[in-house]
PDB file of C-alpha atoms in Angstrom:
ATOM      1  CA  UNK A 245      45.558  20.827-107.176  1.00  0.00           C
ATOM      2  CA  UNK A 246      44.816  22.908-103.986  1.00  0.00           C
ATOM      3  CA  UNK A 247      47.750  24.534-102.411  1.00  0.00           C
ATOM      4  CA  UNK A 248      47.114  23.126 -99.479  1.00  0.00           C
ATOM      5  CA  UNK A 249      48.593  19.836-100.645  1.00  0.00           C
ATOM      6  CA  UNK A 250      52.002  21.520-100.922  1.00  0.00           C
ATOM      7  CA  UNK A 251      52.046  22.260 -97.091  1.00  0.00           C
ATOM      8  CA  UNK A 252      53.396  19.983 -94.304  1.00  0.00           C
ATOM      9  CA  UNK A 253      52.469  21.220 -90.732  1.00  0.00           C
ATOM     10  CA  UNK A 254      54.143  19.733 -88.064  1.00  0.00           C
ATOM     11  CA  UNK A 255      52.957  16.781 -85.485  1.00  0.00           C
ATOM     12  CA  UNK A 256      51.093  19.162 -84.081  1.00  0.00           C
ATOM     13  CA  UNK A 257      48.919  20.612 -87.402  1.00  0.00           C
ATOM     14  CA  UNK A 258      50.470  23.829 -87.570  1.00  0.00           C
ATOM     15  CA  UNK A 259      52.936  25.782 -89.889  1.00  0.00           C
ATOM     16  CA  UNK A 260      54.902  29.281 -88.952  1.00  0.00           C
ATOM     17  CA  UNK A 261      53.724  32.353 -90.452  1.00  0.00           C
ATOM     18  CA  UNK A 262      55.989  35.125 -91.564  1.00  0.00           C
ATOM     19  CA  UNK A 263      54.146  38.519 -91.477  1.00  0.00           C
ATOM     20  CA  UNK A 264      55.379  41.204 -93.497  1.00  0.00           C
ATOM     21  CA  UNK A 265      54.585  44.535 -93.456  1.00  0.00           C
ATOM     22  CA  UNK A 266      53.347  44.546 -97.946  1.00  0.00           C
ATOM     23  CA  UNK A 267      54.500  48.425 -97.827  1.00  0.00           C
ATOM     24  CA  UNK A 268      57.785  48.460 -96.464  1.00  0.00           C
ATOM     25  CA  UNK A 269      59.655  45.144 -95.968  1.00  0.00           C
ATOM     26  CA  UNK A 270      59.230  45.485 -92.460  1.00  0.00           C
ATOM     27  CA  UNK A 271      59.054  41.386 -91.628  1.00  0.00           C
ATOM     28  CA  UNK A 272      56.744  42.269 -88.201  1.00  0.00           C
ATOM     29  CA  UNK A 273      56.250  38.691 -86.058  1.00  0.00           C
ATOM     30  CA  UNK A 274      55.533  35.202 -86.823  1.00  0.00           C
ATOM     31  CA  UNK A 275      52.862  33.107 -85.227  1.00  0.00           C
ATOM     32  CA  UNK A 276      51.561  29.577 -85.907  1.00  0.00           C
ATOM     33  CA  UNK A 277      48.607  29.040 -87.392  1.00  0.00           C
ATOM     34  CA  UNK A 278      47.082  25.307 -88.257  1.00  0.00           C
ATOM     35  CA  UNK A 279      44.829  24.265 -91.808  1.00  0.00           C
ATOM     36  CA  UNK A 280      41.107  26.016 -89.788  1.00  0.00           C
ATOM     37  CA  UNK A 281      42.918  29.761 -88.645  1.00  0.00           C
ATOM     38  CA  UNK A 282      44.521  28.967 -92.224  1.00  0.00           C
ATOM     39  CA  UNK A 283      41.508  29.124 -94.468  1.00  0.00           C
ATOM     40  CA  UNK A 284      39.929  31.750 -92.027  1.00  0.00           C
ATOM     41  CA  UNK A 285      42.401  34.509 -92.868  1.00  0.00           C
ATOM     42  CA  UNK A 286      41.622  33.334 -96.314  1.00  0.00           C
ATOM     43  CA  UNK A 287      38.126  33.574 -95.905  1.00  0.00           C
ATOM     44  CA  UNK A 288      38.326  36.574 -94.135  1.00  0.00           C
ATOM     45  CA  UNK A 289      41.615  37.790 -95.709  1.00  0.00           C
ATOM     46  CA  UNK A 290      42.568  38.772 -91.807  1.00  0.00           C
ATOM     47  CA  UNK A 291      45.120  37.557 -90.582  1.00  0.00           C
ATOM     48  CA  UNK A 292      43.798  34.060 -87.682  1.00  0.00           C
ATOM     49  CA  UNK A 293      46.411  32.273 -86.119  1.00  0.00           C
ATOM     50  CA  UNK A 294      46.266  28.798 -83.424  1.00  0.00           C
ATOM     51  CA  UNK A 295      47.649  30.277 -79.942  1.00  0.00           C
ATOM     52  CA  UNK A 296      49.638  26.923 -78.959  1.00  0.00           C
ATOM     53  CA  UNK A 297      49.681  28.179 -75.196  1.00  0.00           C
ATOM     54  CA  UNK A 298      46.326  29.080 -75.060  1.00  0.00           C
ATOM     55  CA  UNK A 299      45.030  26.472 -77.371  1.00  0.00           C
ATOM     56  CA  UNK A 300      42.282  28.952 -78.672  1.00  0.00           C
ATOM     57  CA  UNK A 301      41.975  30.539 -82.536  1.00  0.00           C
ATOM     58  CA  UNK A 302      42.849  33.738 -82.063  1.00  0.00           C
ATOM     59  CA  UNK A 303      42.401  37.259 -84.689  1.00  0.00           C
ATOM     60  CA  UNK A 304      44.837  39.579 -85.237  1.00  0.00           C
ATOM     61  CA  UNK A 305      44.093  43.361 -83.927  1.00  0.00           C
ATOM     62  CA  UNK A 306      40.911  41.450 -82.243  1.00  0.00           C
ATOM     63  CA  UNK A 307      41.437  43.496 -79.023  1.00  0.00           C
ATOM     64  CA  UNK A 308      43.988  45.589 -79.975  1.00  0.00           C
ATOM     65  CA  UNK A 309      42.531  46.490 -83.737  1.00  0.00           C
ATOM     66  CA  UNK A 310      45.387  46.693 -85.088  1.00  0.00           C
ATOM     67  CA  UNK A 311      44.604  44.190 -87.396  1.00  0.00           C
ATOM     68  CA  UNK A 312      45.820  43.123 -90.987  1.00  0.00           C
ATOM     69  CA  UNK A 313      44.896  42.814 -94.402  1.00  0.00           C
ATOM     70  CA  UNK A 314      46.270  40.629 -95.771  1.00  0.00           C
ATOM     71  CA  UNK A 315      47.725  41.064-100.507  1.00  0.00           C
ATOM     72  CA  UNK A 316      49.743  37.795-100.842  1.00  0.00           C
ATOM     73  CA  UNK A 317      50.219  34.402 -99.059  1.00  0.00           C
ATOM     74  CA  UNK A 318      53.506  32.388-100.060  1.00  0.00           C
ATOM     75  CA  UNK A 319      54.616  29.254 -98.911  1.00  0.00           C
ATOM     76  CA  UNK A 320      58.726  27.592 -98.794  1.00  0.00           C
ATOM     77  CA  UNK A 321      60.006  25.184-101.166  1.00  0.00           C
ATOM     78  CA  UNK A 322      59.712  22.563 -98.423  1.00  0.00           C
ATOM     79  CA  UNK A 323      56.146  24.060 -97.778  1.00  0.00           C
ATOM     80  CA  UNK A 324      57.033  23.985 -94.171  1.00  0.00           C
ATOM     81  CA  UNK A 325      56.597  27.829 -93.197  1.00  0.00           C
ATOM     82  CA  UNK A 326      54.875  30.852 -94.540  1.00  0.00           C
ATOM     83  CA  UNK A 327      55.249  34.936 -95.751  1.00  0.00           C
ATOM     84  CA  UNK A 328      52.192  36.765 -95.446  1.00  0.00           C
ATOM     85  CA  UNK A 329      52.128  40.014 -96.782  1.00  0.00           C
ATOM     86  CA  UNK A 330      49.593  42.512 -94.896  1.00  0.00           C
ATOM     87  CA  UNK A 331      48.308  45.865 -94.868  1.00  0.00           C
ATOM     88  CA  UNK A 332      49.534  46.694 -90.721  1.00  0.00           C
ATOM     89  CA  UNK A 333      46.998  48.499 -89.242  1.00  0.00           C
ATOM     90  CA  UNK A 334      48.554  50.400 -85.629  1.00  0.00           C
ATOM     91  CA  UNK A 335      51.520  49.002 -84.154  1.00  0.00           C
ATOM     92  CA  UNK A 336      52.136  44.991 -84.685  1.00  0.00           C
ATOM     93  CA  UNK A 337      53.304  44.163 -81.410  1.00  0.00           C
ATOM     94  CA  UNK A 338      51.864  43.966 -78.360  1.00  0.00           C
ATOM     95  CA  UNK A 339      54.265  45.476 -76.734  1.00  0.00           C
ATOM     96  CA  UNK A 340      53.282  49.274 -79.308  1.00  0.00           C
ATOM     97  CA  UNK A 341      56.124  48.434 -81.751  1.00  0.00           C
ATOM     98  CA  UNK A 342      55.735  48.759 -85.263  1.00  0.00           C
ATOM     99  CA  UNK A 343      57.541  44.807 -84.875  1.00  0.00           C
ATOM    100  CA  UNK A 344      57.634  43.065 -82.708  1.00  0.00           C
ATOM    101  CA  UNK A 345      61.431  42.575 -84.144  1.00  0.00           C
ATOM    102  CA  UNK A 346      62.322  45.755 -82.547  1.00  0.00           C
ATOM    103  CA  UNK A 347      65.766  44.838 -80.191  1.00  0.00           C
ATOM    104  CA  UNK A 348      68.754  43.956 -82.331  1.00  0.00           C
ATOM    105  CA  UNK A 349      71.866  41.931 -80.608  1.00  0.00           C
ATOM    106  CA  UNK A 350      75.036  44.038 -79.906  1.00  0.00           C
ATOM    107  CA  UNK A 351      78.269  43.490 -80.714  1.00  0.00           C
ATOM    108  CA  UNK A 352      79.310  43.158 -76.878  1.00  0.00           C
ATOM    109  CA  UNK A 353      76.394  40.475 -76.295  1.00  0.00           C
ATOM    110  CA  UNK A 354      73.924  42.941 -75.168  1.00  0.00           C
ATOM    111  CA  UNK A 355      71.139  44.513 -77.448  1.00  0.00           C
ATOM    112  CA  UNK A 356      69.734  47.637 -78.290  1.00  0.00           C
ATOM    113  CA  UNK A 357      65.592  48.737 -79.023  1.00  0.00           C
ATOM    114  CA  UNK A 358      66.278  50.119 -82.445  1.00  0.00           C
ATOM    115  CA  UNK A 359      62.976  51.317 -83.056  1.00  0.00           C
ATOM    116  CA  UNK A 360      60.125  53.903 -80.889  1.00  0.00           C
ATOM    117  CA  UNK A 361      57.723  52.935 -78.998  1.00  0.00           C
ATOM    118  CA  UNK A 362      54.466  54.096 -80.889  1.00  0.00           C
ATOM    119  CA  UNK A 363      51.818  53.728 -78.804  1.00  0.00           C
ATOM    120  CA  UNK A 364      52.598  51.586 -74.616  1.00  0.00           C
ATOM    121  CA  UNK A 365      50.261  48.844 -74.463  1.00  0.00           C
ATOM    122  CA  UNK A 366      48.318  49.752 -72.055  1.00  0.00           C
ATOM    123  CA  UNK A 367      47.007  52.548 -74.767  1.00  0.00           C
ATOM    124  CA  UNK A 368      46.433  49.814 -77.159  1.00  0.00           C
ATOM    125  CA  UNK A 369      44.869  47.257 -74.290  1.00  0.00           C
ATOM    126  CA  UNK A 370      43.423  50.095 -71.810  1.00  0.00           C
ATOM    127  CA  UNK A 371      44.582  49.214 -67.901  1.00  0.00           C
ATOM    128  CA  UNK A 372      44.113  45.218 -66.505  1.00  0.00           C
TER     129      UNK A 372
ATOM    130  CA  UNK B  38      73.027  40.869 -69.078  1.00  0.00           C
ATOM    131  CA  UNK B  39      73.609  38.732 -71.968  1.00  0.00           C
ATOM    132  CA  UNK B  40      71.004  38.862 -75.157  1.00  0.00           C
ATOM    133  CA  UNK B  41      71.148  35.067 -74.467  1.00  0.00           C
ATOM    134  CA  UNK B  42      69.075  35.219 -71.362  1.00  0.00           C
ATOM    135  CA  UNK B  43      65.338  36.558 -73.504  1.00  0.00           C
ATOM    136  CA  UNK B  44      65.475  33.788 -75.785  1.00  0.00           C
ATOM    137  CA  UNK B  45      63.726  31.104 -75.261  1.00  0.00           C
ATOM    138  CA  UNK B  46      64.224  27.972 -76.924  1.00  0.00           C
ATOM    139  CA  UNK B  47      62.280  25.979 -77.509  1.00  0.00           C
ATOM    140  CA  UNK B  48      61.498  21.747 -76.059  1.00  0.00           C
ATOM    141  CA  UNK B  49      64.095  20.753 -78.409  1.00  0.00           C
ATOM    142  CA  UNK B  50      66.286  23.611 -78.145  1.00  0.00           C
ATOM    143  CA  UNK B  51      65.399  25.079 -80.981  1.00  0.00           C
ATOM    144  CA  UNK B  52      63.987  28.537 -82.621  1.00  0.00           C
ATOM    145  CA  UNK B  53      63.662  29.514 -86.103  1.00  0.00           C
ATOM    146  CA  UNK B  54      65.361  32.492 -87.793  1.00  0.00           C
ATOM    147  CA  UNK B  55      64.179  33.938 -90.436  1.00  0.00           C
ATOM    148  CA  UNK B  56      66.157  35.383 -93.030  1.00  0.00           C
ATOM    149  CA  UNK B  57      66.195  38.550 -94.971  1.00  0.00           C
ATOM    150  CA  UNK B  58      68.247  40.558 -97.654  1.00  0.00           C
ATOM    151  CA  UNK B  59      69.481  43.282 -96.033  1.00  0.00           C
ATOM    152  CA  UNK B  60      69.478  45.129 -99.716  1.00  0.00           C
ATOM    153  CA  UNK B  61      65.893  44.294-100.404  1.00  0.00           C
ATOM    154  CA  UNK B  62      63.938  43.605 -97.990  1.00  0.00           C
ATOM    155  CA  UNK B  63      62.289  40.071 -99.401  1.00  0.00           C
ATOM    156  CA  UNK B  64      62.700  37.440 -97.052  1.00  0.00           C
ATOM    157  CA  UNK B  65      64.232  34.223 -98.075  1.00  0.00           C
ATOM    158  CA  UNK B  66      64.042  31.123 -96.109  1.00  0.00           C
ATOM    159  CA  UNK B  67      63.777  30.488 -92.671  1.00  0.00           C
ATOM    160  CA  UNK B  68      65.300  27.940 -90.841  1.00  0.00           C
ATOM    161  CA  UNK B  69      66.147  26.913 -87.470  1.00  0.00           C
ATOM    162  CA  UNK B  70      69.313  27.294 -84.642  1.00  0.00           C
ATOM    163  CA  UNK B  71      69.866  26.310 -80.992  1.00  0.00           C
ATOM    164  CA  UNK B  72      72.147  28.118 -79.099  1.00  0.00           C
ATOM    165  CA  UNK B  73      75.362  26.217 -80.541  1.00  0.00           C
ATOM    166  CA  UNK B  74      74.327  27.310 -83.817  1.00  0.00           C
ATOM    167  CA  UNK B  75      73.635  30.689 -83.504  1.00  0.00           C
ATOM    168  CA  UNK B  76      76.687  31.469 -81.523  1.00  0.00           C
ATOM    169  CA  UNK B  77      78.254  29.489 -84.818  1.00  0.00           C
ATOM    170  CA  UNK B  78      76.803  31.994 -86.818  1.00  0.00           C
ATOM    171  CA  UNK B  79      77.903  35.018 -84.151  1.00  0.00           C
ATOM    172  CA  UNK B  80      81.737  33.982 -83.790  1.00  0.00           C
ATOM    173  CA  UNK B  81      82.214  33.257 -87.676  1.00  0.00           C
ATOM    174  CA  UNK B  82      79.358  36.692 -89.124  1.00  0.00           C
ATOM    175  CA  UNK B  83      78.186  34.032 -91.385  1.00  0.00           C
ATOM    176  CA  UNK B  84      74.635  31.816 -90.702  1.00  0.00           C
ATOM    177  CA  UNK B  85      74.683  28.267 -89.196  1.00  0.00           C
ATOM    178  CA  UNK B  86      71.803  25.863 -88.948  1.00  0.00           C
ATOM    179  CA  UNK B  87      70.479  22.934 -87.183  1.00  0.00           C
ATOM    180  CA  UNK B  88      68.671  20.142 -89.481  1.00  0.00           C
ATOM    181  CA  UNK B  89      65.649  18.290 -87.670  1.00  0.00           C
ATOM    182  CA  UNK B  90      65.948  15.544 -89.873  1.00  0.00           C
ATOM    183  CA  UNK B  91      69.633  15.213 -90.444  1.00  0.00           C
ATOM    184  CA  UNK B  92      70.554  16.345 -86.920  1.00  0.00           C
ATOM    185  CA  UNK B  93      73.321  18.351 -87.295  1.00  0.00           C
ATOM    186  CA  UNK B  94      74.537  21.709 -88.094  1.00  0.00           C
ATOM    187  CA  UNK B  95      75.153  23.495 -91.516  1.00  0.00           C
ATOM    188  CA  UNK B  96      76.508  26.416 -93.126  1.00  0.00           C
ATOM    189  CA  UNK B  97      74.184  27.724 -95.346  1.00  0.00           C
ATOM    190  CA  UNK B  98      76.059  28.173 -98.747  1.00  0.00           C
ATOM    191  CA  UNK B  99      78.904  24.985 -97.311  1.00  0.00           C
ATOM    192  CA  UNK B 100      78.631  22.832-100.547  1.00  0.00           C
ATOM    193  CA  UNK B 101      76.593  25.189-102.676  1.00  0.00           C
ATOM    194  CA  UNK B 102      78.691  28.277-101.915  1.00  0.00           C
ATOM    195  CA  UNK B 103      75.401  30.729-100.891  1.00  0.00           C
ATOM    196  CA  UNK B 104      76.903  31.746 -98.327  1.00  0.00           C
ATOM    197  CA  UNK B 105      74.842  34.625 -95.702  1.00  0.00           C
ATOM    198  CA  UNK B 106      76.471  37.161 -94.489  1.00  0.00           C
ATOM    199  CA  UNK B 107      75.307  38.512 -92.026  1.00  0.00           C
ATOM    200  CA  UNK B 108      74.311  41.766 -91.577  1.00  0.00           C
ATOM    201  CA  UNK B 109      72.195  42.563 -88.048  1.00  0.00           C
ATOM    202  CA  UNK B 110      70.631  39.912 -85.997  1.00  0.00           C
ATOM    203  CA  UNK B 111      67.049  41.084 -83.887  1.00  0.00           C
ATOM    204  CA  UNK B 112      64.753  38.684 -82.122  1.00  0.00           C
ATOM    205  CA  UNK B 113      60.978  39.418 -81.076  1.00  0.00           C
ATOM    206  CA  UNK B 114      58.978  40.204 -78.038  1.00  0.00           C
ATOM    207  CA  UNK B 115      58.548  36.852 -76.856  1.00  0.00           C
ATOM    208  CA  UNK B 116      61.933  36.137 -77.573  1.00  0.00           C
ATOM    209  CA  UNK B 117      61.089  33.079 -78.777  1.00  0.00           C
ATOM    210  CA  UNK B 118      61.419  34.194 -83.083  1.00  0.00           C
ATOM    211  CA  UNK B 119      64.742  35.468 -84.810  1.00  0.00           C
ATOM    212  CA  UNK B 120      65.108  37.920 -87.514  1.00  0.00           C
ATOM    213  CA  UNK B 121      68.544  38.163 -89.552  1.00  0.00           C
ATOM    214  CA  UNK B 122      69.516  40.267 -92.278  1.00  0.00           C
ATOM    215  CA  UNK B 123      72.031  39.098 -93.877  1.00  0.00           C
ATOM    216  CA  UNK B 124      74.157  39.468 -97.342  1.00  0.00           C
ATOM    217  CA  UNK B 125      73.379  36.496 -99.304  1.00  0.00           C
ATOM    218  CA  UNK B 126      76.204  35.268-101.852  1.00  0.00           C
ATOM    219  CA  UNK B 127      73.913  33.879-105.591  1.00  0.00           C
ATOM    220  CA  UNK B 128      70.525  31.433-104.763  1.00  0.00           C
ATOM    221  CA  UNK B 129      69.178  31.614-101.315  1.00  0.00           C
ATOM    222  CA  UNK B 130      66.662  28.314-102.265  1.00  0.00           C
ATOM    223  CA  UNK B 131      68.183  25.192-102.433  1.00  0.00           C
ATOM    224  CA  UNK B 132      65.898  24.815-105.735  1.00  0.00           C
ATOM    225  CA  UNK B 133      67.919  27.237-107.115  1.00  0.00           C
ATOM    226  CA  UNK B 134      65.377  30.463-106.640  1.00  0.00           C
ATOM    227  CA  UNK B 135      66.523  33.812-104.973  1.00  0.00           C
ATOM    228  CA  UNK B 136      64.703  32.999-102.457  1.00  0.00           C
ATOM    229  CA  UNK B 137      62.472  30.008-101.006  1.00  0.00           C
ATOM    230  CA  UNK B 138      59.104  31.496-101.233  1.00  0.00           C
ATOM    231  CA  UNK B 139      58.451  31.336-104.865  1.00  0.00           C
ATOM    232  CA  UNK B 140      55.660  30.322-104.773  1.00  0.00           C
ATOM    233  CA  UNK B 141      52.398  32.876-103.756  1.00  0.00           C
ATOM    234  CA  UNK B 142      48.176  31.460-103.135  1.00  0.00           C
ATOM    235  CA  UNK B 143      46.372  31.817-105.501  1.00  0.00           C
ATOM    236  CA  UNK B 144      42.496  32.993-105.211  1.00  0.00           C
ATOM    237  CA  UNK B 145      41.244  29.952-106.916  1.00  0.00           C
ATOM    238  CA  UNK B 146      43.017  28.113-104.030  1.00  0.00           C
ATOM    239  CA  UNK B 147      45.895  26.777-106.425  1.00  0.00           C
ATOM    240  CA  UNK B 148      49.450  28.707-106.572  1.00  0.00           C
ATOM    241  CA  UNK B 149      51.643  30.883-109.375  1.00  0.00           C
ATOM    242  CA  UNK B 150      55.978  30.684-109.747  1.00  0.00           C
ATOM    243  CA  UNK B 151      56.487  34.625-109.009  1.00  0.00           C
ATOM    244  CA  UNK B 152      59.403  35.017-109.644  1.00  0.00           C
ATOM    245  CA  UNK B 153      62.798  33.359-112.208  1.00  0.00           C
ATOM    246  CA  UNK B 154      64.378  29.877-110.930  1.00  0.00           C
ATOM    247  CA  UNK B 155      67.980  31.540-111.485  1.00  0.00           C
ATOM    248  CA  UNK B 156      69.124  28.132-111.356  1.00  0.00           C
ATOM    249  CA  UNK B 157      68.745  24.695-111.350  1.00  0.00           C
ATOM    250  CA  UNK B 158      69.874  21.876-108.570  1.00  0.00           C
ATOM    251  CA  UNK B 159      71.882  20.719-110.555  1.00  0.00           C
ATOM    252  CA  UNK B 160      73.916  23.691-111.760  1.00  0.00           C
ATOM    253  CA  UNK B 161      74.316  24.479-108.086  1.00  0.00           C
ATOM    254  CA  UNK B 162      75.045  21.308-106.692  1.00  0.00           C
ATOM    255  CA  UNK B 163      75.957  19.218-109.417  1.00  0.00           C
ATOM    256  CA  UNK B 164      75.030  16.557-110.774  1.00  0.00           C
ATOM    257  CA  UNK B 165      74.315  13.406-108.236  1.00  0.00           C
TER     258      UNK B 165
END
């Protein structure tokens, strides 16, 4: 029985994929996959997603070089969320942080940045 | 400036919340919050979600006693996903596993269970 039969894609054919750094356990990002991007991810060993805003496939690191090599793919009890362990090259966040979750909520209702910015977006993507 | 202003709830007023065990780094589950369930979570220190199928609030552990005490709430660069660090009482998964992500994909396209079942659902919820 293929594991695909245990997955539930939503009405738009999408499933959220949580990306976790294998060596550190740091949750790096969350993005969306459809069946084809999941198949591409498995076939290539690198994460591929579906952009809901651009309605296009994208491989993580395609522009930045900050690719994700897949170590493990798991899915939850309801089959409606993926958890993917990766080896992350460079910063996962397009803003230059290791993780997209670089801000935490403060008791006063504000927020604070919790990790250093490794690069600026200009350093990653060049001046636009 | 309130961090709520940085969050983007979807067309249904929802935002996905990834729940990670603080002490182990294990990703336990993913569930959905609306603004009110996030406010309840912050006010009580325990995770509250919105059930899309039942259209109702639920506090994690309400029936099972397997509550989640919140240690930290972070959000991603796009403001459309939450990552919440918790101290988990008992098993996070309603099927009795520590994490809902207890199955991984195998190279042959099948899947394997990767962690022990701590309790059966009957032991958690009683015979129905």
